[in-house]
PDB file of N, CA and C in Angstrom:
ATOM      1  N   UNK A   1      84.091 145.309  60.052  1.00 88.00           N
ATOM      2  CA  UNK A   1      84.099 145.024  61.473  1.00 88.00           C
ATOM      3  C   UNK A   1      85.435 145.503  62.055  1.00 88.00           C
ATOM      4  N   UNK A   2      85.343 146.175  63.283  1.00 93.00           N
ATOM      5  CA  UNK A   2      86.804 146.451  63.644  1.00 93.00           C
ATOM      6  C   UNK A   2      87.501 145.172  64.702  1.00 93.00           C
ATOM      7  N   UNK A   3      88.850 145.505  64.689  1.00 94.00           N
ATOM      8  CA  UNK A   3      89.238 144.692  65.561  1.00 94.00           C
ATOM      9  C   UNK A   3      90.122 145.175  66.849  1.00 94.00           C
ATOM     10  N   UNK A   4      89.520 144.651  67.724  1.00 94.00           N
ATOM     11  CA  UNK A   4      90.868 145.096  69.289  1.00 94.00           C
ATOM     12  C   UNK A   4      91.398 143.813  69.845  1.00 94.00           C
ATOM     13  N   UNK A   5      92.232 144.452  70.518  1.00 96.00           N
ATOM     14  CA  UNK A   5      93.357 143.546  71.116  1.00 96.00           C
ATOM     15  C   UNK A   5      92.595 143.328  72.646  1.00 96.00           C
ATOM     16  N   UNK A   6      93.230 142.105  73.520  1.00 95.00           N
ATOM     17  CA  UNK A   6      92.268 142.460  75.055  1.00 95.00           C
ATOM     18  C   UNK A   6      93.834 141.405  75.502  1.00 95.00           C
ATOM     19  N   UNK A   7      94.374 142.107  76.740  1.00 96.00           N
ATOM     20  CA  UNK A   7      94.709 141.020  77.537  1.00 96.00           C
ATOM     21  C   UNK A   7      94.183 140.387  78.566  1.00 96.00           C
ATOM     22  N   UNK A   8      93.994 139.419  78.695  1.00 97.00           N
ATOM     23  CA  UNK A   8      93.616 137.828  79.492  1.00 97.00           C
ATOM     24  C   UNK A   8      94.439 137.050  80.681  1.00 97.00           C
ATOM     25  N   UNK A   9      93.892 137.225  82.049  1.00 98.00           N
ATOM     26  CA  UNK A   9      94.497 136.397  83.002  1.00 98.00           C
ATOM     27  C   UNK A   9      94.492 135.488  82.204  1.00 98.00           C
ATOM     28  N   UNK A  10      95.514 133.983  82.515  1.00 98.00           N
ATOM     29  CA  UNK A  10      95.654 132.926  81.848  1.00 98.00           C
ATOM     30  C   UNK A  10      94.205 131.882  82.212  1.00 98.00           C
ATOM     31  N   UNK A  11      93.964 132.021  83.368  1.00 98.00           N
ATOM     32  CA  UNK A  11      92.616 130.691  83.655  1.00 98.00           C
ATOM     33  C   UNK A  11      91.376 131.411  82.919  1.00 98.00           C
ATOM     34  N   UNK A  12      91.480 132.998  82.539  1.00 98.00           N
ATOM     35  CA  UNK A  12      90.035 133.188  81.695  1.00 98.00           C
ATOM     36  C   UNK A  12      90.341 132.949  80.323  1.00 98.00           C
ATOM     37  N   UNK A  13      91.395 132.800  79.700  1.00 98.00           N
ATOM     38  CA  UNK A  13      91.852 132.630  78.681  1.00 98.00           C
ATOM     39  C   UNK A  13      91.651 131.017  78.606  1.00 98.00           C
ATOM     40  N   UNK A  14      92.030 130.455  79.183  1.00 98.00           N
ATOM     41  CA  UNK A  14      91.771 128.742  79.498  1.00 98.00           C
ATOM     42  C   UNK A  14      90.535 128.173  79.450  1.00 98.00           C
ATOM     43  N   UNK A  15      89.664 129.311  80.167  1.00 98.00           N
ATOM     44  CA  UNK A  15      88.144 129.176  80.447  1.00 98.00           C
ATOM     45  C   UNK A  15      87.498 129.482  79.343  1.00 98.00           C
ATOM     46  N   UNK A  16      87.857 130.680  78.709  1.00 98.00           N
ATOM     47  CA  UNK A  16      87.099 131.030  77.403  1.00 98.00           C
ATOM     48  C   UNK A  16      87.716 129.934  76.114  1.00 98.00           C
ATOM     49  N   UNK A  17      88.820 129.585  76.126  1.00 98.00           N
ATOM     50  CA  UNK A  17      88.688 127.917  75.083  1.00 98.00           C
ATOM     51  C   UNK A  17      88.238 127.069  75.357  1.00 98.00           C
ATOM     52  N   UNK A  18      87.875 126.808  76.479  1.00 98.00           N
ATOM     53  CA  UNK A  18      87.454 125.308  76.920  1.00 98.00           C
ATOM     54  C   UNK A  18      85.988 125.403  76.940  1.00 98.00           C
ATOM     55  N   UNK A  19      85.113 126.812  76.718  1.00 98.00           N
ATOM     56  CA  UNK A  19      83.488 127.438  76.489  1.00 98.00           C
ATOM     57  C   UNK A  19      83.396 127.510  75.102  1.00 98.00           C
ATOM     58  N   UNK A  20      84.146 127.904  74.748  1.00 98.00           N
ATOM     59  CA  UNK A  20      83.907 127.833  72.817  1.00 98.00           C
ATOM     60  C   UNK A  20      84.027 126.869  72.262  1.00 98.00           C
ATOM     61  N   UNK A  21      85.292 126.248  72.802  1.00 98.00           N
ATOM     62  CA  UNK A  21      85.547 124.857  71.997  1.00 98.00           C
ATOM     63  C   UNK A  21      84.224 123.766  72.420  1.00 98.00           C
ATOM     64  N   UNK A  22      83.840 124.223  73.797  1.00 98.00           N
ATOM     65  CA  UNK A  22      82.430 123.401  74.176  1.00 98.00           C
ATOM     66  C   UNK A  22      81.169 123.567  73.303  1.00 98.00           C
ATOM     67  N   UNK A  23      81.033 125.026  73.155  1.00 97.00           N
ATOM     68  CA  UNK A  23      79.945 125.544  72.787  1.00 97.00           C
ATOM     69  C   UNK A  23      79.680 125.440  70.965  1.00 97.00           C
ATOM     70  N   UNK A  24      81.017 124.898  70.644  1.00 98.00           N
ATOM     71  CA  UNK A  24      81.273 124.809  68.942  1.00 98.00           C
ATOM     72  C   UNK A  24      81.257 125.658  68.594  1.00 98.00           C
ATOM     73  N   UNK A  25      81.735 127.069  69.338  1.00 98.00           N
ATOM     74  CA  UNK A  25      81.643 128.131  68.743  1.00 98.00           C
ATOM     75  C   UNK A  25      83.226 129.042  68.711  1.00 98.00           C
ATOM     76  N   UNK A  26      83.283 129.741  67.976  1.00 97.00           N
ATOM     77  CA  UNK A  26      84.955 130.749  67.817  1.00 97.00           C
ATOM     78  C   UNK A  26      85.434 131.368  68.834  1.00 97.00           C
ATOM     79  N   UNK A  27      86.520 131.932  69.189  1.00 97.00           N
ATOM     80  CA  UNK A  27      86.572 132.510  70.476  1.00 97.00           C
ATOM     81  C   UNK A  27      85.926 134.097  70.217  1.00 97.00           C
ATOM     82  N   UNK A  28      86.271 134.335  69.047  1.00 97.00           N
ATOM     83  CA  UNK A  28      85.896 135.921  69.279  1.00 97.00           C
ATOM     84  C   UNK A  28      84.345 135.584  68.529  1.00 97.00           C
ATOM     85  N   UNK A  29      83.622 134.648  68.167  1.00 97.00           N
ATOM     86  CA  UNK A  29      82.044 135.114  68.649  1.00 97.00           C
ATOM     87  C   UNK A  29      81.811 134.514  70.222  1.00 97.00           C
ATOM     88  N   UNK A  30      82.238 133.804  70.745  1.00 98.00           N
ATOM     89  CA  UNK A  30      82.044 133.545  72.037  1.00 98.00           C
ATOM     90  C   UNK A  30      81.972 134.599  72.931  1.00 98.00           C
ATOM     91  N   UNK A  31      83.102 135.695  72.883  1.00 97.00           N
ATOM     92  CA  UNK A  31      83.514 136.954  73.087  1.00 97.00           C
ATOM     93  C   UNK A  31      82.388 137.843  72.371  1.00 97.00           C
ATOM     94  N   UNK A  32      81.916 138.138  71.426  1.00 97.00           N
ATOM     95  CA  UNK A  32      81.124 139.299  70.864  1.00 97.00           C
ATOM     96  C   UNK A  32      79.414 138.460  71.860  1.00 97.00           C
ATOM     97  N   UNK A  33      79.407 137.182  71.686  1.00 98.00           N
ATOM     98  CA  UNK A  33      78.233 136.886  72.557  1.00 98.00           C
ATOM     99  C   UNK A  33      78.125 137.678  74.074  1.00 98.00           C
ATOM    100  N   UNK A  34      79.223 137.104  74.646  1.00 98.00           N
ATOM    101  CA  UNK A  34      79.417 137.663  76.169  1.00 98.00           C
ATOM    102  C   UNK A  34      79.116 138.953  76.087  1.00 98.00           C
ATOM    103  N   UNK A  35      79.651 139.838  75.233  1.00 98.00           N
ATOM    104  CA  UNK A  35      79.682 141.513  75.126  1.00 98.00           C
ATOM    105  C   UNK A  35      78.449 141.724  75.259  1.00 98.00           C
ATOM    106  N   UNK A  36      77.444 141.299  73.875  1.00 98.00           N
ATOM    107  CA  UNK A  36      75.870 141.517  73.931  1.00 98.00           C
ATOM    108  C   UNK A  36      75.042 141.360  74.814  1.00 98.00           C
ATOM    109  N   UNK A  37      75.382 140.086  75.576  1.00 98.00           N
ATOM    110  CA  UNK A  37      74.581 139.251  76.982  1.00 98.00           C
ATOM    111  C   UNK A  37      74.947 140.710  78.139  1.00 98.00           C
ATOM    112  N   UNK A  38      75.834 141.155  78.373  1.00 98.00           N
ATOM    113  CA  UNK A  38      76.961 141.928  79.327  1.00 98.00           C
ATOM    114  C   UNK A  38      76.343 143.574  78.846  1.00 98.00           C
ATOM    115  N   UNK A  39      75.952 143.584  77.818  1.00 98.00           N
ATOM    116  CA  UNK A  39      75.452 144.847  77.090  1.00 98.00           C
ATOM    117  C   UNK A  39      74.025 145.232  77.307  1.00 98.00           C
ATOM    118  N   UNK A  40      72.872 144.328  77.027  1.00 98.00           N
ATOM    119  CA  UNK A  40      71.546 144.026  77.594  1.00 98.00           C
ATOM    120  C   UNK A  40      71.625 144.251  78.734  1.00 98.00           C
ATOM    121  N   UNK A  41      72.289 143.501  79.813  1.00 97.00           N
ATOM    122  CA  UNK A  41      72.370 143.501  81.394  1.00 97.00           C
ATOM    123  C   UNK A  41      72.012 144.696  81.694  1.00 97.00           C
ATOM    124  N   UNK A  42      73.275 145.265  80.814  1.00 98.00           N
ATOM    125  CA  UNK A  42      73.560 147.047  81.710  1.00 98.00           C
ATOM    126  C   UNK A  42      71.939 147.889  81.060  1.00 98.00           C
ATOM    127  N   UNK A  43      71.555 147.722  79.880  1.00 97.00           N
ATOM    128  CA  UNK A  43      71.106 148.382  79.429  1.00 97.00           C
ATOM    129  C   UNK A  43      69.245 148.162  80.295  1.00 97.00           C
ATOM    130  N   UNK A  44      69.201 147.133  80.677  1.00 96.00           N
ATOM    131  CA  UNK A  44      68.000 146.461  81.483  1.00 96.00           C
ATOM    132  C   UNK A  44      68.049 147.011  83.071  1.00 96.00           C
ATOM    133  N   UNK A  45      69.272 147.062  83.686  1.00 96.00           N
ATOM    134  CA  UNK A  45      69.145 147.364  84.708  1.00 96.00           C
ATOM    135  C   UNK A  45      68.771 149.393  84.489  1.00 96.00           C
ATOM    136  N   UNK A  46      69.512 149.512  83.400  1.00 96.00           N
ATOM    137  CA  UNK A  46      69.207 151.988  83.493  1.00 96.00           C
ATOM    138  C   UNK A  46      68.118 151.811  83.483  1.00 96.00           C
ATOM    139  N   UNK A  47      66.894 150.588  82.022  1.00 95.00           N
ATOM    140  CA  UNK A  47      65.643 151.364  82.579  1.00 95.00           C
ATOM    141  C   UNK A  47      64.869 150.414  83.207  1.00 95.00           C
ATOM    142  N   UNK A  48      65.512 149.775  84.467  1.00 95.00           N
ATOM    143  CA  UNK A  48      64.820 149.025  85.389  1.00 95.00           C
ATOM    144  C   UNK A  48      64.992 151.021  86.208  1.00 95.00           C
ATOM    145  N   UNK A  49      65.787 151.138  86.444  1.00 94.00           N
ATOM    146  CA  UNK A  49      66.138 152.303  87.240  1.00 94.00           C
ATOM    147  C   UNK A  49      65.486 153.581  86.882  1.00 94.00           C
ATOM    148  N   UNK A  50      65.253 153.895  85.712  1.00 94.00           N
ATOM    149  CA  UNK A  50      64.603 154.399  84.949  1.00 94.00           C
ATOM    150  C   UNK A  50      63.102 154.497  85.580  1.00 94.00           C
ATOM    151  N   UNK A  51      62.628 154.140  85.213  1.00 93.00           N
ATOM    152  CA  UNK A  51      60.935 152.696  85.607  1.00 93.00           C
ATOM    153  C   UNK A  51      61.085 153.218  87.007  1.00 93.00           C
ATOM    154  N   UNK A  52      62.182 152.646  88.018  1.00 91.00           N
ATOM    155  CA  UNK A  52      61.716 153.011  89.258  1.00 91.00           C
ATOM    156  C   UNK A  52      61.435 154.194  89.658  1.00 91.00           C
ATOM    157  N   UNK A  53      62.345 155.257  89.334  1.00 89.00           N
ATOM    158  CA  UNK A  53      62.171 156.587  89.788  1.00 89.00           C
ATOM    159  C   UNK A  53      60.887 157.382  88.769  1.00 89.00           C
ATOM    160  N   UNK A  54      60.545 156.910  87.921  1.00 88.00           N
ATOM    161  CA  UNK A  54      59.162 157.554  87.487  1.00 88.00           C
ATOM    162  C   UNK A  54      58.030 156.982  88.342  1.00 88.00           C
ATOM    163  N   UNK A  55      58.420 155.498  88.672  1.00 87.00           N
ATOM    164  CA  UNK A  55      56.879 154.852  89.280  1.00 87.00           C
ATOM    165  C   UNK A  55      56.992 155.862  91.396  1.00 87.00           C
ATOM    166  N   UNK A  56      58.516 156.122  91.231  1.00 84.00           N
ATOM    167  CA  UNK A  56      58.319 157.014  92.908  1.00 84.00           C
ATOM    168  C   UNK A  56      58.073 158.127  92.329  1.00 84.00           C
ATOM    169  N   UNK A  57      58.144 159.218  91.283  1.00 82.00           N
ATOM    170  CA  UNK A  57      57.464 160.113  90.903  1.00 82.00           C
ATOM    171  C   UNK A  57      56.270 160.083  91.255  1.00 82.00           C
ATOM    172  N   UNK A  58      55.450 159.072  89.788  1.00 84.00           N
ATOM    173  CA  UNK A  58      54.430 158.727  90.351  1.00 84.00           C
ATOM    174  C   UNK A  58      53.125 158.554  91.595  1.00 84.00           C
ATOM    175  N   UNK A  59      53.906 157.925  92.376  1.00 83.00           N
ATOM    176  CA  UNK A  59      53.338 157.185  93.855  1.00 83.00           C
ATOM    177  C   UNK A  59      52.982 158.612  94.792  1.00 83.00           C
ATOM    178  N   UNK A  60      54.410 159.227  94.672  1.00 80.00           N
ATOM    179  CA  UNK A  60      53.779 160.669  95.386  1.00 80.00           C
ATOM    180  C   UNK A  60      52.912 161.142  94.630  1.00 80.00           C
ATOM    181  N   UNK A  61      52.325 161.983  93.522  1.00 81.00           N
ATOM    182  CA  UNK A  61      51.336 162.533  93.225  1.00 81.00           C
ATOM    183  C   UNK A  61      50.421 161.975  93.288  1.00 81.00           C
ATOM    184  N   UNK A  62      50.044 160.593  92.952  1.00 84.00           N
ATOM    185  CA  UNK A  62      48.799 159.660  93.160  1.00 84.00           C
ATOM    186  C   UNK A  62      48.816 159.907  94.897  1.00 84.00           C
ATOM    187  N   UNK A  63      50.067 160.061  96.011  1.00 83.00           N
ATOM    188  CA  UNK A  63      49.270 160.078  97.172  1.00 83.00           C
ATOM    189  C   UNK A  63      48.899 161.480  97.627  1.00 83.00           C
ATOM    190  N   UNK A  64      49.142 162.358  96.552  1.00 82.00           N
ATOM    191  CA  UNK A  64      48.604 163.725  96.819  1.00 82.00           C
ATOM    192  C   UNK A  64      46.737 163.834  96.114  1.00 82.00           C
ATOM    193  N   UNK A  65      46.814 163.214  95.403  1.00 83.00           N
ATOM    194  CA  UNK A  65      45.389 162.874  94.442  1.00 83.00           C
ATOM    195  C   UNK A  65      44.736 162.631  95.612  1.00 83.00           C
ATOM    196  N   UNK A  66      44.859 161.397  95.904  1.00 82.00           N
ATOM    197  CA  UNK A  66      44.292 159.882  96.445  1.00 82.00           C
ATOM    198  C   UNK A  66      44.419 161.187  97.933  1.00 82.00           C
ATOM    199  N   UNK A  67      44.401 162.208  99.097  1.00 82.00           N
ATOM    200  CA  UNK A  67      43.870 162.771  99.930  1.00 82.00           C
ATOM    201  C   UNK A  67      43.244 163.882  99.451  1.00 82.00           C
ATOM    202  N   UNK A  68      43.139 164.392  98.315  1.00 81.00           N
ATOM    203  CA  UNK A  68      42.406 164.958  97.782  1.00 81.00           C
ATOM    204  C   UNK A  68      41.440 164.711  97.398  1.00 81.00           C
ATOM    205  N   UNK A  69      41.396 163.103  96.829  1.00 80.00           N
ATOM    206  CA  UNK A  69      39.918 162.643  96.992  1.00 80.00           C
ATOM    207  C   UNK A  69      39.590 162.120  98.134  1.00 80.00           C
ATOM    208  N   UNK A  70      40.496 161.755  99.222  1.00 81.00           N
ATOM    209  CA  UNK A  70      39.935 161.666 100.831  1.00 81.00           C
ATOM    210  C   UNK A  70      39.009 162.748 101.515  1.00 81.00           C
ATOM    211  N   UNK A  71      39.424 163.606 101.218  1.00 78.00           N
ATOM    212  CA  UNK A  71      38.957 164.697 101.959  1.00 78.00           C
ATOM    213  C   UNK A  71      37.738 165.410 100.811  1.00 78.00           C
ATOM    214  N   UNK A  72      37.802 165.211  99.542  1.00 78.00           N
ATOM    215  CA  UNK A  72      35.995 164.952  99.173  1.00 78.00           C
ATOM    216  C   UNK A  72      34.918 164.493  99.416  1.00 78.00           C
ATOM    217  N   UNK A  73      35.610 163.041  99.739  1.00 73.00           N
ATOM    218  CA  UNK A  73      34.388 161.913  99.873  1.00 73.00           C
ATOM    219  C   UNK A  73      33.933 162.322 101.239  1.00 73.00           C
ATOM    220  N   UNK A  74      35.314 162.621 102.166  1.00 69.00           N
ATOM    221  CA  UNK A  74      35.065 163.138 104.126  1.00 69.00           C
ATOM    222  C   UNK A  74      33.683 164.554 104.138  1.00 69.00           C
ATOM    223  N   UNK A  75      33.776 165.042 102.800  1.00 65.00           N
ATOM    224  CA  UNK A  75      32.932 166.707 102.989  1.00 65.00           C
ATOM    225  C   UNK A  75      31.665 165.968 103.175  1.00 65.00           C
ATOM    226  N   UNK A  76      31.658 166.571 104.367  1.00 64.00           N
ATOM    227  CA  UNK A  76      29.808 167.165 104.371  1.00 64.00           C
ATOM    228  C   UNK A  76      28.880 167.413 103.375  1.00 64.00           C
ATOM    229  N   UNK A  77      29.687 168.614 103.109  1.00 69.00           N
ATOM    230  CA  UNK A  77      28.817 169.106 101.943  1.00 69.00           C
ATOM    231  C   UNK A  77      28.949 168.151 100.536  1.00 69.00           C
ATOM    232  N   UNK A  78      29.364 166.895 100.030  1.00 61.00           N
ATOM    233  CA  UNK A  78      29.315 166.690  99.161  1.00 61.00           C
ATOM    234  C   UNK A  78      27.724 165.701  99.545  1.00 61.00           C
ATOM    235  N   UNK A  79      26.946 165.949  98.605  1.00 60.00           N
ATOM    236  CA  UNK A  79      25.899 164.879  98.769  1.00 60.00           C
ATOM    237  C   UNK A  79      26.189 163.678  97.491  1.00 60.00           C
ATOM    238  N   UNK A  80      27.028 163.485  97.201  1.00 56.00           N
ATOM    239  CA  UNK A  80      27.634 161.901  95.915  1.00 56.00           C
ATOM    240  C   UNK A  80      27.102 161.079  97.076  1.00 56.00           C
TER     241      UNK A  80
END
């Protein structure tokens, strides 16, 4: 496992003992928790973002479809 150094305003430093020592847990897994929780986040929101811009991909060609089958069902000449 590697290790780094981090400096700490004093009240998050205060805050993060008084969460571990709550939580019965170490400071640096308290810290590797936060990272993971903080890591997911980011990684949930790219393919929330992700997701969106395929589903607006999407939406336009379905509304190029979707008058293409407007203007089938509109023909005359179709007897369906």
């Amino acid at each position: 496992m590697s290790v780094i150094t981090i400096r700490l305003p004093e009240k998050l430093l205060r805050d993060l003992n008084t969460y571990a020592e709550a939580t019965h847990t170490s400071r640096a897994e308290y810290i590797r928790r936060a990272i993971e929780r903080m890591n997911t986040e980011v990684k949930n929101k790219e393919r929330d973002e992700h997701l969106k811009k395929a589903s607006l991909r999407v939406r336009k060609e379905s509304m190029i479809v979707n008058k293409e089958f407007s203007r089938i069902e509109d023909d005359p000449e179709n007897k369906n």
